[in-house]
C-alpha positions as a printed Julia matrix, in Angstrom:
314×3 Matrix{Float64}:
  98.58  123.27   94.07
 100.44  120.91   91.79
 102.43  117.9    92.8
 105.68  119.87   91.94
 104.92  122.72   94.29
 106.07  120.59   97.22
 108.29  118.06   95.41
 105.77  115.09   95.46
 107.6   113.46   92.54
 109.96  110.51   91.71
 112.99  112.28   93.08
 111.34  112.32   96.62
 110.79  108.57   96.45
 114.31  107.85   95.38
 115.69  110.04   98.27
 113.41  108.67  100.93
 113.77  105.02  100.05
 117.31  105.17  101.17
 116.15  106.07  104.67
 112.94  104.02  104.79
 114.07  100.53  104.21
 111.78   98.12  102.5
 108.89  100.54  102.01
 109.14  101.74   98.42
 105.5   100.69   97.53
 104.13  102.54  100.61
 106.29  105.48   99.87
 104.85  105.57   96.44
 101.28  105.19   97.6
 101.46  107.93  100.39
 103.28  110.36   98.13
 100.73  109.9    95.44
  97.83  110.49   97.64
  99.39  113.62   99.1
 100.09  114.83   95.64
  96.44  114.36   94.79
  95.43  116.38   97.8
  93.99  113.34   99.65
  94.15  112.5   103.37
  95.78  109.19  104.32
  95.34  106.54  107.0
  98.27  104.26  107.71
  97.13  101.08  109.39
  99.62   98.52  110.8
 101.22   97.15  113.95
 103.85   99.12  115.94
 107.38   99.33  114.66
 106.53   99.04  110.93
 107.89  102.44  110.01
 104.73  104.52  109.75
 106.16  107.68  111.48
 109.57  107.14  109.78
 107.91  107.08  106.37
 105.9   110.21  106.96
 108.8   112.2   108.43
 110.83  111.27  105.34
 108.19  112.51  103.02
 107.52  115.68  104.97
 111.16  116.58  105.18
 111.74  116.07  101.51
 108.57  117.77  100.49
 109.4   120.9   102.55
 106.26  120.63  104.78
 106.0   120.98  108.6
 104.93  117.77  110.32
 102.56  118.58  113.18
 102.49  115.74  115.47
  99.41  114.8   117.58
  99.31  111.84  120.01
  95.96  110.33  119.89
  94.57  109.5   123.25
  91.39  109.78  125.52
  92.61  113.12  126.74
  92.88  114.66  123.37
  89.81  117.05  123.61
  88.54  119.37  120.81
  90.12  122.35  122.63
  93.49  120.7   122.82
  93.42  119.76  119.16
  92.04  123.04  117.75
  93.24  125.51  120.35
  91.81  127.79  122.98
  91.49  131.44  124.24
  94.1   132.43  126.77
  91.84  132.89  129.83
  94.03  135.59  131.5
  94.16  137.57  128.34
  90.56  137.24  127.6
  89.7   139.2   130.88
  91.79  142.15  129.65
  91.56  142.07  125.9
  88.38  140.13  125.21
  87.79  137.46  122.63
  90.22  138.8   119.97
  92.19  136.71  117.42
  95.62  137.48  119.01
  94.32  136.08  122.26
  93.66  132.68  120.69
  96.41  130.07  121.21
  96.45  127.74  118.18
  96.4   124.08  118.71
  98.1   121.53  116.44
  95.0   121.33  114.09
  94.91  125.12  113.52
  98.72  125.35  113.13
  98.7   122.82  110.38
  95.59  124.39  108.74
  97.14  127.97  108.62
 100.62  126.9   107.76
  99.72  124.24  105.23
 101.46  121.35  107.09
 100.93  117.68  107.48
  98.81  116.94  110.65
  99.96  113.59  111.83
  97.34  111.99  114.16
  98.99  108.97  115.85
  96.66  106.18  117.26
  93.48  107.75  115.85
  91.53  104.94  117.15
  92.12  106.24  120.76
  90.76  109.64  119.89
  87.25  110.56  121.56
  84.46  110.71  119.06
  83.72  114.48  119.8
  87.36  115.16  118.71
  87.17  112.99  115.63
  84.19  115.04  114.58
  86.48  118.1   114.19
  88.76  116.04  111.96
  85.89  114.97  109.88
  84.73  118.39  109.41
  88.16  119.62  108.21
  88.64  116.66  105.92
  85.2   117.28  104.34
  85.09  121.11  104.13
  88.78  122.12  104.14
  87.95  124.64  107.0
  86.99  124.89  110.53
  84.71  127.37  112.29
  85.79  128.08  115.92
  83.33  129.83  118.35
  84.19  133.5   118.88
  87.18  133.06  116.56
  85.38  132.43  113.23
  86.28  130.45  110.09
  89.69  129.24  109.44
  90.44  128.07  105.93
  92.93  125.27  105.34
  96.0   126.36  103.32
  96.16  124.48   99.94
  99.0   122.22  101.2
  97.27  120.99  104.38
  96.86  117.27  104.61
  95.96  114.96  107.46
  97.67  111.61  107.93
  96.43  109.4   110.7
  97.9   106.09  111.98
  96.47  103.26  113.88
  97.4   100.03  115.25
  94.68   97.33  114.44
  96.06   94.62  116.77
  95.97   96.31  120.23
  92.33   96.57  121.38
  93.13   97.94  124.76
  91.77  101.5   124.97
  90.82  101.68  121.27
  87.54  101.88  119.57
  86.36  101.16  116.0
  86.81  103.89  113.49
  83.52  105.0   112.08
  82.64  104.84  108.45
  82.68  108.63  108.25
  86.4   108.61  108.82
  87.23  105.82  106.48
  85.1   107.47  103.77
  87.34  110.49  103.98
  90.84  108.86  103.83
  92.83  106.63  101.54
  94.1   103.63  103.62
  97.58  102.09  103.36
  98.12   98.76  105.13
 101.64   98.32  106.42
 102.7    94.95  107.62
 106.06   93.77  108.95
 109.01   94.0   106.56
 110.9    90.99  105.23
 113.77   89.33  107.13
 116.35   90.85  104.94
 114.79   94.37  105.46
 114.69   93.88  109.15
 118.35   92.82  109.22
 119.31   95.95  107.17
 117.33   98.08  109.69
 118.95   96.58  112.85
 122.49   96.81  111.4
 121.98  100.42  110.36
 120.53  101.5   113.68
 123.33   99.51  115.62
 126.04  101.17  113.62
 124.48  104.63  114.02
 124.33  104.17  117.81
 127.93  103.07  117.83
 127.37   99.35  118.39
 129.85   98.43  115.71
 130.98   95.16  117.37
 127.58   93.75  117.57
 126.46   95.18  114.19
 129.43   93.41  112.65
 128.53   89.89  113.99
 126.35   88.79  111.18
 125.44   85.52  112.83
 124.37   87.19  116.01
 122.22   89.8   114.32
 120.54   87.23  112.07
 119.73   85.27  115.22
 118.33   88.27  117.06
 116.12   89.16  114.18
 114.86   85.68  113.65
 114.04   85.4   117.27
 112.03   88.69  117.17
 110.27   87.48  114.01
 109.59   84.17  115.98
 107.72   86.06  118.6
 104.99   87.02  116.11
 104.25   83.37  115.33
 104.52   81.75  118.67
 101.43   80.0   119.59
 101.6    81.36  123.34
 102.09   84.9   122.13
  99.06   87.22  121.37
 101.27   90.2   120.17
 104.87   89.71  119.15
 107.71   92.21  119.11
 108.55   94.76  116.38
 111.86   95.3   114.97
 112.48   97.8   117.71
 112.96   94.88  120.09
 115.73   93.56  117.77
 117.49   96.88  117.73
 117.26   97.16  121.53
 118.49   93.64  121.99
 121.6    94.31  119.86
 122.43   97.57  121.55
 121.99   96.17  125.09
 124.03   93.02  124.24
 126.78   95.3   122.83
 127.03   97.38  126.1
 126.55   94.3   128.35
 129.33   92.48  126.57
 131.62   95.44  127.15
 130.91   95.57  130.89
 131.29   91.71  131.22
 134.29   91.43  128.96
 132.47   88.81  126.85
 131.38   88.52  123.25
 127.75   89.61  122.42
 126.92   86.01  121.38
 128.0    84.49  124.68
 124.89   82.68  126.07
 124.32   84.57  129.38
 125.0    87.93  127.85
 122.84   87.38  124.77
 119.95   85.8   126.7
 119.97   88.47  129.42
 119.84   91.09  126.7
 116.98   89.21  124.86
 114.86   88.87  127.97
 115.33   92.44  128.9
 114.59   93.78  125.39
 111.72   91.44  124.45
 109.89   90.38  127.64
 108.03   93.64  128.07
 107.2    93.76  124.3
 105.45   90.48  123.8
 101.85   89.91  125.1
 101.25   86.38  126.26
  97.76   84.86  125.77
  95.73   85.02  129.0
  95.24   81.21  128.95
  98.94   80.68  128.82
 100.8    80.09  132.21
 104.35   80.66  130.89
 106.26   83.89  131.44
 107.51   86.02  128.67
 111.12   85.17  129.72
 110.4    81.5   129.32
 109.19   82.04  125.78
 112.09   84.12  124.89
 114.49   81.6   126.16
 112.73   78.96  124.22
 113.02   81.01  120.94
 116.69   81.81  121.58
 117.52   78.12  121.94
 115.37   77.21  118.94
 117.11   79.65  116.58
 120.51   78.56  117.72
 120.18   75.49  115.59
 117.36   76.09  113.03
 118.29   79.61  111.79
 120.19   79.59  108.51
 123.34   81.54  109.31
 124.79   81.43  105.88
 125.09   84.44  103.59
 122.22   85.95  101.58
 119.35   85.02  103.94
 117.48   83.02  101.28
 114.17   84.32  100.15
 113.59   86.45  103.22
 111.26   83.97  104.95
 111.61   83.12  108.57
 113.8    79.92  108.92
 112.43   77.29  111.37
 108.83   78.34  110.57
 106.07   75.76  110.08
């Protein structure tokens, strides 16, 4: 298969870059790897656009995106498929009795198998993926050999920061994938994302308040640098904060930037997203309140946003 067979070309990048803000380099890297028939690992914290990027590529390349949620319950049978027990009793172990799992669907149809949180997948299930990545086929007991369609690719994602329930990925997996590291976007990119999502959701009043949106995004970015916070919020926290503040302001008959309205929305949207260090005795709400007060005076509310760096940092 050549890269043009599924549109892995420059036009795909130009089209997807409109939807995936601030990720042109990553779009180019992933598209190039898929065009070269390679499997890919996207590694980065939550909310950095891994799924959005891959969906944009798959849609424009005309490929099915077969989603798999990685967790401890993902057994080999759930991933590959199984024989229908009721039909086996009457028809025996025939091919039409087999119920394809996401892996076999992607293999047969030539889709993109997207395994989210691959570092939560049990080792015996990972072995199936290693075999498929190495051999381009899978042998299922009583079913036989299933050969991957030429357009089949596997793309896995993992969050390197959250160690709860995760395990180290073996060298055998890393040796069979091309890794793309995805960090947080710049301040200006996150501003653009929040405004776009808020307008799409109908929160035009909040989205149109440039000072408020910039303060929201700066607070969210501040959670990632706060000394008492182990894991900060992604841009999803900023989106939710703006949407909640917009609705709350409507209910209360206030402006989104009014202190009680904004702070209530901030605590609701962010307190569950940040993880405070175990040695810290402060609550998430106290930290969010501190950051909201901090960025009331130190954030640059002028036009342009400077060079995209966090104001008040350092």
